[in-house]
Amino acid sequence: MKYSRPSVKVKPPGPRARAIISRDERVVSQSNWRYLPLVIKGGSGSFIEDVDGNVFLDFNSGAATQALGIDHPEIVDALKKQADSLATYQPIPGYFYNEMVVDLCEKLAKVTPGKYEKKVSLGLSGADATDTAMKLARWHTKRKRFISFAGSNHGLGTYGALSISGYSAGTVRGFSPLVPEVTHIPFPYPYRWDGGKEPGEWVLNYLEDQVFRTTVPPDEVAGLFVEPIQGDGGVLMPPKGFLEGLQEICRRHGILFIVDEVQTGFGRTGKMFASEHWKIEPDILLLGKPLGGGTPVSACVTRSEVMDWPHGSHVITGAGHLLGCAGALTMMNLLERERIWENAANVGRYMKDRYLKMQRGYDIVGDVRGVGLLIGVEMVVSKKAKKPGLEETRRTCLDAFEKGLLTAYDGLYGNVFRITPALNITRELARAGLDIMEDAISETQRAQRV
Ligand SMILES: Cc1ncc(COP(=O)(O)O)c(C=O)c1O
């Protein structure tokens, strides 16, 4: 490995980073998120180097895309080998056939939850996987409507996915009309719940007793989209029985149960798929982010009988690109060979325990939740008031960055750290990052009192 610890030589953003950012501002769409002024030059494993020579430990792993770090040698080798072969030919499977596409779809059919015959439609982003599922669900059921959740992110880059998502008002302001017939219901948020009944039960009742009785006939609903753990919404864990309850409602009304594991899939939560934590079997499963081993690959996996649409009804020219297939097959083989989800479960337990200690020790750490290496740390102004700690979050994130740690935050109020390191991170590196983060939290709390 090239790096063994973070090292910040110049306060970021340094002069080279600043120069590139100012060119970027002139020519690159400024719609992107960019929560930190980091200009990446390279990296290795769980480390990223910026253009000024600063080295950061990455607790975000490229928005959870880099399951095995930045430059896993076997993935890099597989990509190089593919580059020497048929790398520049695009329209497979859009126009023609190739064995690697079949290998990848067979592998996905085998490893995903549900012991039934499956078919796979490949794509390039989580958003296009969502659009694929929308089209397929309408086609197969001959119904028009969808149910989804407030706070969900199923993709923001296409109109279909944006319409299914309930991520934030800022992502839809100015862009309507969206795709019609999507009804959003609340996702249970136990930390901020004061509604009496247990929140999962409340939402299930709300869907059946209010939504289905008043505005949305269930026999017109094609599919219900749900993230098993609502990731960008603030790492919201489903209460006990909630996902099973949703699945039961879907089955009873002939609604396709569409589970989005773009963020939680492939070992992130300490199991190969988050669905395995509960007794659920998606009718349609959405995959993306880490799937391509760092290349953009997504997939919509479903029961064979559901994928009954005709030739020519759904084609994405560059989907199933052979470089992506090589990256995805190698990534999945590595996960299985090294049972990487076990490391995610073990290091994740250690990290969550440390964050729980921070919650006990600092008044600005309101809640800690999650499983495996998907951990949410909710920042507040004070535990008693529970008011979302926006400034506390921003300041902690920036301070950690200046000390050499990359973190990201989002959630309904923008005050939840979403901790998603690479799944093969060691306990020692996790400890080093946690020390930096605790330092930053401690300084933020001290500054708050001054
Ligand atoms: C659960 C989930 N689904 C879908 C997406 C969208 O993926 P993409 O940005 O590749 O379109 C995301 C992105 O964060 C996500 O977290």
CSV table of C-alpha atoms and ligand atoms in Angstrom, one decimal:
chain,number,residue,atom,x,y,z
A,1,MET,CA,0.0,0.0,0.0
A,2,LYS,CA,1.2,3.5,-0.9
A,3,TYR,CA,-0.1,5.3,2.2
A,4,SER,CA,-0.3,4.3,5.8
A,5,ARG,CA,-1.8,7.4,7.4
A,6,PRO,CA,-3.4,10.7,6.6
A,7,SER,CA,-1.1,13.6,6.2
A,8,VAL,CA,-2.1,17.2,5.6
A,9,LYS,CA,0.8,19.4,4.4
A,10,VAL,CA,-1.1,22.4,3.1
A,11,LYS,CA,-4.4,23.6,4.5
A,12,PRO,CA,-7.0,22.3,2.0
A,13,PRO,CA,-7.9,23.6,-0.5
A,14,GLY,CA,-4.2,24.4,-1.3
A,15,PRO,CA,-3.1,26.6,-4.2
A,16,ARG,CA,-3.4,23.9,-6.9
A,17,ALA,CA,-6.8,22.8,-5.7
A,18,ARG,CA,-8.0,26.5,-5.6
A,19,ALA,CA,-6.8,27.1,-9.2
A,20,ILE,CA,-8.7,24.0,-10.5
A,21,ILE,CA,-11.8,24.8,-8.5
A,22,SER,CA,-11.9,28.3,-10.1
A,23,ARG,CA,-11.6,26.8,-13.6
A,24,ASP,CA,-14.3,24.3,-12.7
A,25,GLU,CA,-16.6,27.0,-11.6
A,26,ARG,CA,-16.4,28.6,-15.0
A,27,VAL,CA,-17.1,25.5,-17.1
A,28,VAL,CA,-18.5,22.6,-15.1
A,29,SER,CA,-22.2,22.4,-14.1
A,30,GLN,CA,-22.4,23.7,-10.6
A,31,SER,CA,-25.4,21.6,-9.9
A,32,ASN,CA,-23.2,18.9,-8.3
A,33,TRP,CA,-23.0,18.5,-4.6
A,34,ARG,CA,-19.3,19.0,-3.7
A,35,TYR,CA,-19.6,19.2,0.0
A,36,LEU,CA,-15.8,19.6,0.5
A,37,PRO,CA,-13.2,21.5,-1.7
A,38,LEU,CA,-11.3,18.3,-2.5
A,39,VAL,CA,-9.5,18.1,-5.8
A,40,ILE,CA,-8.5,14.5,-6.2
A,41,LYS,CA,-5.3,13.5,-7.9
A,42,GLY,CA,-5.0,9.8,-7.0
A,43,GLY,CA,-5.2,7.4,-4.1
A,44,SER,CA,-4.8,3.9,-2.9
A,45,GLY,CA,-6.9,1.6,-0.7
A,46,SER,CA,-8.8,3.8,1.7
A,47,PHE,CA,-6.6,6.9,1.0
A,48,ILE,CA,-7.1,9.8,-1.4
A,49,GLU,CA,-4.4,12.2,-2.4
A,50,ASP,CA,-5.3,15.7,-3.5
A,51,VAL,CA,-3.4,17.9,-6.0
A,52,ASP,CA,-1.5,19.6,-3.3
A,53,GLY,CA,0.0,16.4,-1.9
A,54,ASN,CA,-2.4,16.1,1.1
A,55,VAL,CA,-3.5,12.5,1.9
A,56,PHE,CA,-6.9,11.9,3.4
A,57,LEU,CA,-8.4,8.8,5.0
A,58,ASP,CA,-11.7,8.1,3.3
A,59,PHE,CA,-14.8,7.4,5.5
A,60,ASN,CA,-17.1,7.9,2.5
A,61,SER,CA,-15.5,5.6,-0.1
A,62,GLY,CA,-16.7,7.6,-3.0
A,63,ALA,CA,-20.3,7.7,-1.9
A,64,ALA,CA,-20.1,4.0,-1.2
A,65,THR,CA,-19.0,3.2,-4.7
A,66,GLN,CA,-15.5,1.9,-3.8
A,67,ALA,CA,-16.4,-1.2,-1.9
A,68,LEU,CA,-12.8,-2.5,-2.0
A,69,GLY,CA,-11.0,0.8,-2.0
A,70,ILE,CA,-9.6,2.8,-4.8
A,71,ASP,CA,-7.2,0.6,-6.6
A,72,HIS,CA,-7.7,-3.1,-5.8
A,73,PRO,CA,-5.0,-4.8,-7.8
A,74,GLU,CA,-7.3,-7.6,-9.1
A,75,ILE,CA,-9.9,-5.1,-10.3
A,76,VAL,CA,-7.3,-2.9,-12.0
A,77,ASP,CA,-5.8,-6.0,-13.7
A,78,ALA,CA,-9.1,-7.2,-14.9
A,79,LEU,CA,-9.8,-3.7,-16.4
A,80,LYS,CA,-6.4,-3.6,-18.0
A,81,LYS,CA,-6.9,-7.0,-19.5
A,82,GLN,CA,-10.3,-6.0,-20.9
A,83,ALA,CA,-8.8,-2.8,-22.3
A,84,ASP,CA,-6.5,-5.0,-24.4
A,85,SER,CA,-9.4,-7.0,-25.7
A,86,LEU,CA,-12.9,-5.7,-26.7
A,87,ALA,CA,-13.0,-2.5,-24.6
A,88,THR,CA,-14.1,0.1,-27.1
A,89,TYR,CA,-17.1,-1.6,-28.6
A,90,GLN,CA,-20.2,-0.2,-26.9
A,91,PRO,CA,-23.6,-1.5,-27.9
A,92,ILE,CA,-23.6,-4.8,-26.1
A,93,PRO,CA,-26.1,-6.0,-25.0
A,94,GLY,CA,-28.1,-3.2,-26.7
A,95,TYR,CA,-27.5,-4.4,-30.2
A,96,PHE,CA,-25.5,-7.7,-30.0
A,97,TYR,CA,-24.4,-10.5,-27.7
A,98,ASN,CA,-21.3,-11.2,-25.6
A,99,GLU,CA,-20.4,-14.0,-23.2
A,100,MET,CA,-19.3,-11.7,-20.4
A,101,VAL,CA,-22.7,-10.0,-20.3
A,102,VAL,CA,-24.3,-13.4,-19.9
A,103,ASP,CA,-21.7,-14.3,-17.2
A,104,LEU,CA,-22.5,-11.1,-15.3
A,105,CYS,CA,-26.3,-11.5,-15.5
A,106,GLU,CA,-26.0,-15.2,-14.4
A,107,LYS,CA,-23.8,-14.2,-11.5
A,108,LEU,CA,-26.3,-11.5,-10.4
A,109,ALA,CA,-29.2,-13.9,-10.7
A,110,LYS,CA,-27.3,-16.4,-8.5
A,111,VAL,CA,-26.1,-14.1,-5.7
A,112,THR,CA,-29.2,-11.9,-5.2
A,113,PRO,CA,-32.0,-12.8,-2.7
A,114,GLY,CA,-34.8,-15.1,-3.9
A,115,LYS,CA,-34.5,-18.6,-5.1
A,116,TYR,CA,-36.4,-18.2,-8.4
A,117,GLU,CA,-35.5,-17.8,-12.0
A,118,LYS,CA,-34.4,-14.3,-12.7
A,119,LYS,CA,-33.6,-11.9,-15.5
A,120,VAL,CA,-31.4,-8.8,-15.4
A,121,SER,CA,-31.4,-5.5,-17.2
A,122,LEU,CA,-28.1,-3.7,-17.0
A,123,GLY,CA,-27.6,0.1,-16.8
A,124,LEU,CA,-25.1,2.8,-15.9
A,125,SER,CA,-26.5,4.5,-12.8
A,126,GLY,CA,-28.8,4.0,-9.9
A,127,ALA,CA,-31.2,6.4,-11.6
A,128,ASP,CA,-31.5,4.4,-14.8
A,129,ALA,CA,-32.1,1.2,-12.8
A,130,THR,CA,-35.0,3.0,-11.1
A,131,ASP,CA,-36.4,4.1,-14.5
A,132,THR,CA,-36.0,0.6,-15.8
A,133,ALA,CA,-38.0,-0.7,-12.8
A,134,MET,CA,-40.7,1.9,-13.4
A,135,LYS,CA,-41.1,1.0,-17.0
A,136,LEU,CA,-41.1,-2.7,-16.3
A,137,ALA,CA,-43.5,-2.5,-13.5
A,138,ARG,CA,-46.0,-0.5,-15.6
A,139,TRP,CA,-45.6,-2.9,-18.5
A,140,HIS,CA,-45.9,-6.0,-16.5
A,141,THR,CA,-48.8,-5.1,-14.2
A,142,LYS,CA,-50.6,-2.8,-16.7
A,143,ARG,CA,-51.0,-0.4,-13.7
A,144,LYS,CA,-49.9,3.2,-13.6
A,145,ARG,CA,-49.2,4.3,-10.0
A,146,PHE,CA,-46.3,4.0,-7.6
A,147,ILE,CA,-45.7,4.3,-3.9
A,148,SER,CA,-42.4,5.6,-2.6
A,149,PHE,CA,-41.0,7.3,0.6
A,150,ALA,CA,-40.3,10.8,1.6
A,151,GLY,CA,-36.6,11.1,2.2
A,152,SER,CA,-35.7,8.4,-0.3
A,153,ASN,CA,-33.1,8.7,-3.0
A,154,HIS,CA,-33.5,6.5,-6.0
A,155,GLY,CA,-31.6,8.8,-8.3
A,156,LEU,CA,-31.8,12.4,-9.2
A,157,GLY,CA,-30.4,12.4,-12.7
A,158,THR,CA,-33.5,11.2,-14.7
A,159,TYR,CA,-37.1,12.3,-14.5
A,160,GLY,CA,-38.4,8.9,-13.6
A,161,ALA,CA,-36.0,8.4,-10.7
A,162,LEU,CA,-36.4,12.1,-9.5
A,163,SER,CA,-40.1,11.5,-9.4
A,164,ILE,CA,-39.8,8.4,-7.3
A,165,SER,CA,-37.3,10.0,-5.0
A,166,GLY,CA,-38.4,12.1,-2.1
A,167,TYR,CA,-35.0,13.3,-1.2
A,168,SER,CA,-35.3,17.0,-0.8
A,169,ALA,CA,-37.3,20.0,-2.1
A,170,GLY,CA,-34.1,21.5,-3.5
A,171,THR,CA,-33.8,18.6,-6.0
A,172,VAL,CA,-37.3,19.1,-7.4
A,173,ARG,CA,-37.8,22.9,-7.2
A,174,GLY,CA,-38.1,24.3,-10.6
A,175,PHE,CA,-38.2,20.9,-12.4
A,176,SER,CA,-41.9,20.0,-12.3
A,177,PRO,CA,-44.0,18.6,-13.8
A,178,LEU,CA,-42.5,15.3,-12.6
A,179,VAL,CA,-43.7,11.9,-13.7
A,180,PRO,CA,-47.3,11.7,-12.4
A,181,GLU,CA,-49.0,9.1,-10.2
A,182,VAL,CA,-46.3,8.8,-7.6
A,183,THR,CA,-47.4,9.0,-3.9
A,184,HIS,CA,-44.8,9.5,-1.2
A,185,ILE,CA,-45.4,8.3,2.3
A,186,PRO,CA,-43.3,8.9,5.4
A,187,PHE,CA,-40.4,6.6,6.2
A,188,PRO,CA,-40.2,5.7,9.9
A,189,TYR,CA,-37.8,7.9,11.8
A,190,PRO,CA,-37.7,6.7,15.4
A,191,TYR,CA,-35.3,9.3,16.7
A,192,ARG,CA,-37.7,12.1,15.7
A,193,TRP,CA,-41.0,10.3,16.2
A,194,ASP,CA,-43.6,11.6,18.6
A,195,GLY,CA,-46.7,10.1,17.1
A,196,GLY,CA,-47.6,7.6,19.8
A,197,LYS,CA,-47.8,4.3,18.0
A,198,GLU,CA,-44.6,2.6,17.0
A,199,PRO,CA,-43.5,4.4,13.8
A,200,GLY,CA,-43.3,1.4,11.5
A,201,GLU,CA,-46.7,0.2,12.5
A,202,TRP,CA,-48.0,3.8,12.1
A,203,VAL,CA,-46.7,4.0,8.5
A,204,LEU,CA,-48.1,0.6,7.5
A,205,ASN,CA,-51.5,1.6,8.9
A,206,TYR,CA,-51.3,5.0,7.2
A,207,LEU,CA,-50.7,3.3,3.8
A,208,GLU,CA,-53.6,0.9,4.2
A,209,ASP,CA,-56.1,3.0,6.1
A,210,GLN,CA,-55.5,6.4,4.7
A,211,VAL,CA,-53.7,6.3,1.3
A,212,PHE,CA,-55.4,3.2,-0.1
A,213,ARG,CA,-58.8,4.2,1.2
A,214,THR,CA,-58.8,7.8,0.1
A,215,THR,CA,-56.5,8.7,-2.8
A,216,VAL,CA,-54.7,5.7,-4.3
A,217,PRO,CA,-56.7,2.6,-5.2
A,218,PRO,CA,-54.2,-0.2,-4.5
A,219,ASP,CA,-55.3,-2.2,-7.5
A,220,GLU,CA,-53.9,0.7,-9.6
A,221,VAL,CA,-50.4,0.6,-8.0
A,222,ALA,CA,-47.7,-1.1,-10.2
A,223,GLY,CA,-44.9,-1.0,-7.6
A,224,LEU,CA,-43.7,0.2,-4.3
A,225,PHE,CA,-40.1,1.5,-4.1
A,226,VAL,CA,-38.2,1.2,-0.8
A,227,GLU,CA,-34.6,1.4,0.4
A,228,PRO,CA,-34.2,-1.3,3.1
A,229,ILE,CA,-32.2,1.2,5.1
A,230,GLN,CA,-32.9,4.8,4.0
A,231,GLY,CA,-29.3,5.9,3.2
A,232,ASP,CA,-29.2,9.5,2.0
A,233,GLY,CA,-32.3,10.2,4.1
A,234,GLY,CA,-30.1,9.9,7.2
A,235,VAL,CA,-29.3,6.1,7.6
A,236,LEU,CA,-32.8,5.4,8.8
A,237,MET,CA,-33.2,1.8,10.0
A,238,PRO,CA,-36.5,0.1,9.3
A,239,PRO,CA,-38.3,-0.8,12.6
A,240,LYS,CA,-38.8,-4.4,13.4
A,241,GLY,CA,-41.4,-6.0,11.0
A,242,PHE,CA,-41.7,-2.9,8.8
A,243,LEU,CA,-40.2,-4.3,5.6
A,244,GLU,CA,-42.0,-7.6,6.1
A,245,GLY,CA,-45.2,-5.6,6.6
A,246,LEU,CA,-44.7,-3.7,3.4
A,247,GLN,CA,-44.0,-6.8,1.5
A,248,GLU,CA,-47.1,-8.4,2.8
A,249,ILE,CA,-49.2,-5.4,1.8
A,250,CYS,CA,-47.7,-5.5,-1.7
A,251,ARG,CA,-48.3,-9.2,-2.1
A,252,ARG,CA,-51.9,-8.9,-1.0
A,253,HIS,CA,-52.6,-6.1,-3.5
A,254,GLY,CA,-50.6,-7.5,-6.4
A,255,ILE,CA,-48.1,-4.6,-6.2
A,256,LEU,CA,-44.5,-5.3,-7.1
A,257,PHE,CA,-42.2,-4.9,-4.1
A,258,ILE,CA,-39.2,-3.0,-5.5
A,259,VAL,CA,-36.2,-2.9,-3.2
A,260,ASP,CA,-33.4,-0.4,-3.9
A,261,GLU,CA,-30.1,-1.9,-2.7
A,262,VAL,CA,-28.0,0.5,-4.8
A,263,GLN,CA,-26.4,1.8,-1.6
A,264,THR,CA,-26.9,-1.2,0.8
A,265,GLY,CA,-25.9,-4.1,-1.6
A,266,PHE,CA,-22.7,-6.1,-1.9
A,267,GLY,CA,-21.6,-6.4,1.7
A,268,ARG,CA,-22.2,-2.8,3.0
A,269,THR,CA,-24.4,-3.8,5.9
A,270,GLY,CA,-22.5,-6.9,7.0
A,271,LYS,CA,-24.4,-9.3,4.8
A,272,MET,CA,-24.1,-9.6,1.0
A,273,PHE,CA,-27.5,-7.8,0.7
A,274,ALA,CA,-29.4,-5.9,3.3
A,275,SER,CA,-32.6,-7.7,2.4
A,276,GLU,CA,-31.0,-10.8,4.2
A,277,HIS,CA,-31.3,-9.0,7.5
A,278,TRP,CA,-35.1,-9.3,7.2
A,279,LYS,CA,-37.5,-11.9,5.8
A,280,ILE,CA,-38.0,-10.2,2.5
A,281,GLU,CA,-37.6,-11.2,-1.2
A,282,PRO,CA,-37.8,-8.4,-3.6
A,283,ASP,CA,-39.8,-8.8,-6.8
A,284,ILE,CA,-37.4,-6.3,-8.3
A,285,LEU,CA,-34.0,-5.5,-6.9
A,286,LEU,CA,-32.1,-2.4,-7.9
A,287,LEU,CA,-28.2,-2.4,-7.7
A,288,GLY,CA,-25.5,0.1,-8.6
A,289,LYS,CA,-22.8,2.1,-6.9
A,290,PRO,CA,-20.1,-0.5,-5.9
A,291,LEU,CA,-21.4,-3.1,-8.5
A,292,GLY,CA,-18.9,-2.2,-11.2
A,293,GLY,CA,-15.8,-2.3,-9.0
A,294,GLY,CA,-15.4,1.4,-9.5
A,295,THR,CA,-16.9,1.6,-13.1
A,296,PRO,CA,-20.4,2.8,-13.6
A,297,VAL,CA,-22.7,-0.3,-13.7
A,298,SER,CA,-26.2,-0.7,-12.4
A,299,ALA,CA,-28.7,-3.5,-12.6
A,300,CYS,CA,-32.4,-4.2,-12.3
A,301,VAL,CA,-32.9,-7.9,-11.3
A,302,THR,CA,-36.3,-9.5,-11.2
A,303,ARG,CA,-38.3,-12.7,-11.5
A,304,SER,CA,-38.1,-14.0,-15.0
A,305,GLU,CA,-41.9,-13.9,-15.4
A,306,VAL,CA,-41.9,-10.2,-14.5
A,307,MET,CA,-39.4,-9.3,-17.3
A,308,ASP,CA,-41.9,-10.0,-20.0
A,309,TRP,CA,-41.4,-6.9,-22.1
A,310,PRO,CA,-40.9,-7.2,-25.9
A,311,HIS,CA,-37.8,-6.8,-28.1
A,312,GLY,CA,-36.8,-3.1,-28.5
A,313,SER,CA,-38.9,-1.8,-25.6
A,314,HIS,CA,-35.9,-0.9,-23.4
A,315,VAL,CA,-32.4,-0.2,-24.7
A,316,ILE,CA,-29.5,1.9,-23.2
A,317,THR,CA,-26.7,1.9,-25.8
A,318,GLY,CA,-23.7,1.9,-23.4
A,319,ALA,CA,-25.2,-0.3,-20.6
A,320,GLY,CA,-23.4,-3.6,-20.1
A,321,HIS,CA,-20.1,-2.1,-21.3
A,322,LEU,CA,-17.5,-4.8,-21.2
A,323,LEU,CA,-15.1,-2.8,-19.0
A,324,GLY,CA,-18.0,-2.5,-16.5
A,325,CYS,CA,-18.7,-6.3,-16.8
A,326,ALA,CA,-15.1,-7.1,-16.1
A,327,GLY,CA,-15.0,-4.7,-13.1
A,328,ALA,CA,-18.3,-6.1,-11.8
A,329,LEU,CA,-17.4,-9.8,-12.1
A,330,THR,CA,-14.1,-9.3,-10.5
A,331,MET,CA,-15.6,-7.3,-7.6
A,332,MET,CA,-18.2,-9.9,-6.9
A,333,ASN,CA,-15.7,-12.8,-7.1
A,334,LEU,CA,-13.5,-10.9,-4.6
A,335,LEU,CA,-16.4,-10.2,-2.2
A,336,GLU,CA,-17.3,-13.9,-2.2
A,337,ARG,CA,-13.7,-15.2,-2.0
A,338,GLU,CA,-12.8,-12.9,0.9
A,339,ARG,CA,-16.3,-12.9,2.5
A,340,ILE,CA,-15.8,-9.2,2.8
A,341,TRP,CA,-19.2,-8.7,4.4
A,342,GLU,CA,-17.7,-10.3,7.6
A,343,ASN,CA,-15.1,-7.6,7.8
A,344,ALA,CA,-17.9,-5.0,7.3
A,345,ALA,CA,-19.8,-6.5,10.1
A,346,ASN,CA,-16.8,-6.7,12.5
A,347,VAL,CA,-15.2,-3.3,11.8
A,348,GLY,CA,-18.7,-1.8,11.6
A,349,ARG,CA,-19.6,-3.1,15.1
A,350,TYR,CA,-16.3,-1.6,16.4
A,351,MET,CA,-17.0,1.7,14.7
A,352,LYS,CA,-20.6,1.9,15.9
A,353,ASP,CA,-19.5,1.2,19.4
A,354,ARG,CA,-17.1,4.1,19.2
A,355,TYR,CA,-19.7,6.4,17.9
A,356,LEU,CA,-22.1,5.3,20.6
A,357,LYS,CA,-19.4,6.3,23.1
A,358,MET,CA,-19.2,9.7,21.4
A,359,GLN,CA,-23.0,10.0,21.7
A,360,ARG,CA,-22.7,9.4,25.5
A,361,GLY,CA,-19.8,11.9,25.8
A,362,TYR,CA,-20.8,14.8,23.6
A,363,ASP,CA,-24.1,16.7,23.8
A,364,ILE,CA,-24.0,17.5,20.0
A,365,VAL,CA,-24.1,13.8,19.0
A,366,GLY,CA,-27.9,13.1,19.2
A,367,ASP,CA,-28.2,9.6,17.7
A,368,VAL,CA,-26.1,6.8,16.3
A,369,ARG,CA,-27.7,4.1,14.1
A,370,GLY,CA,-27.0,1.7,11.2
A,371,VAL,CA,-25.5,-1.7,10.7
A,372,GLY,CA,-22.2,-3.0,9.2
A,373,LEU,CA,-20.3,-0.1,7.5
A,374,LEU,CA,-23.4,2.0,6.9
A,375,ILE,CA,-23.5,4.2,10.1
A,376,GLY,CA,-25.5,7.3,10.7
A,377,VAL,CA,-24.4,9.9,13.2
A,378,GLU,CA,-27.0,12.6,13.8
A,379,MET,CA,-25.7,15.9,15.0
A,380,VAL,CA,-27.9,18.2,17.1
A,381,VAL,CA,-27.5,21.6,18.8
A,382,SER,CA,-28.2,19.8,22.1
A,383,LYS,CA,-29.5,16.4,23.1
A,384,LYS,CA,-32.4,17.9,25.0
A,385,ALA,CA,-33.8,20.1,22.3
A,386,LYS,CA,-32.9,17.7,19.5
A,387,LYS,CA,-32.7,20.7,17.1
A,388,PRO,CA,-30.8,19.6,14.0
A,389,GLY,CA,-27.2,20.7,14.4
A,390,LEU,CA,-26.5,22.1,10.9
A,391,GLU,CA,-23.6,24.3,11.9
A,392,GLU,CA,-22.3,21.5,14.1
A,393,THR,CA,-22.3,19.1,11.2
A,394,ARG,CA,-20.7,21.4,8.7
A,395,ARG,CA,-18.0,22.5,11.1
A,396,THR,CA,-17.1,19.0,12.2
A,397,CYS,CA,-16.9,17.8,8.6
A,398,LEU,CA,-14.7,20.7,7.6
A,399,ASP,CA,-12.5,20.3,10.7
A,400,ALA,CA,-12.1,16.6,10.1
A,401,PHE,CA,-11.2,17.3,6.5
A,402,GLU,CA,-8.5,19.7,7.5
A,403,LYS,CA,-7.1,17.0,9.8
A,404,GLY,CA,-7.1,14.4,7.0
A,405,LEU,CA,-10.5,12.6,7.2
A,406,LEU,CA,-13.1,12.6,4.5
A,407,THR,CA,-16.7,12.3,5.7
A,408,ALA,CA,-20.1,13.2,4.1
A,409,TYR,CA,-23.4,14.2,5.6
A,410,ASP,CA,-27.0,14.4,4.5
A,411,GLY,CA,-30.4,13.4,5.8
A,412,LEU,CA,-33.7,15.2,6.0
A,413,TYR,CA,-32.2,18.2,7.7
A,414,GLY,CA,-28.6,17.8,6.4
A,415,ASN,CA,-27.3,16.9,9.9
A,416,VAL,CA,-26.5,13.2,9.6
A,417,PHE,CA,-23.0,11.9,8.9
A,418,ARG,CA,-23.3,8.9,6.6
A,419,ILE,CA,-20.2,6.9,7.4
A,420,THR,CA,-19.4,4.4,4.6
A,421,PRO,CA,-15.8,3.4,4.5
A,422,ALA,CA,-14.4,0.8,2.1
A,423,LEU,CA,-15.6,-2.6,3.2
A,424,ASN,CA,-12.0,-3.9,3.5
A,425,ILE,CA,-10.9,-1.1,5.9
A,426,THR,CA,-8.9,-2.4,8.8
A,427,ARG,CA,-9.8,-1.8,12.4
A,428,GLU,CA,-6.5,0.2,12.8
A,429,LEU,CA,-7.4,2.6,10.0
A,430,ALA,CA,-11.0,2.8,11.3
A,431,ARG,CA,-9.6,3.7,14.7
A,432,ALA,CA,-7.3,6.4,13.2
A,433,GLY,CA,-10.3,8.0,11.4
A,434,LEU,CA,-12.5,7.8,14.5
A,435,ASP,CA,-9.8,9.6,16.5
A,436,ILE,CA,-9.8,12.4,14.0
A,437,MET,CA,-13.6,12.6,14.0
A,438,GLU,CA,-13.8,12.6,17.7
A,439,ASP,CA,-11.2,15.4,17.8
A,440,ALA,CA,-13.3,17.4,15.4
A,441,ILE,CA,-16.6,16.8,17.3
A,442,SER,CA,-14.9,17.8,20.6
A,443,GLU,CA,-13.6,21.0,19.1
A,444,THR,CA,-17.0,21.8,17.5
A,445,GLN,CA,-18.6,21.3,20.9
A,446,ARG,CA,-16.1,23.5,22.6
A,447,ALA,CA,-16.5,26.2,20.0
A,448,GLN,CA,-20.3,26.1,20.4
A,449,ARG,CA,-19.9,27.0,24.1
A,450,VAL,CA,-17.6,30.0,23.5
B,1,LIG,C1,-30.4,4.0,-2.7
B,1,LIG,C2,-29.9,4.7,-3.9
B,1,LIG,N1,-30.6,4.5,-5.1
B,1,LIG,C3,-30.2,5.1,-6.2
B,1,LIG,C4,-29.2,6.1,-6.2
B,1,LIG,C5,-28.9,6.9,-7.4
B,1,LIG,O1,-27.7,6.4,-8.0
B,1,LIG,P1,-27.0,7.3,-9.2
B,1,LIG,O2,-26.5,8.5,-8.5
B,1,LIG,O3,-25.9,6.4,-9.7
B,1,LIG,O4,-28.0,7.6,-10.2
B,1,LIG,C6,-28.6,6.4,-5.0
B,1,LIG,C7,-27.6,7.5,-4.9
B,1,LIG,O5,-27.1,7.9,-3.9
B,1,LIG,C8,-28.9,5.7,-3.8
B,1,LIG,O6,-28.4,6.0,-2.6
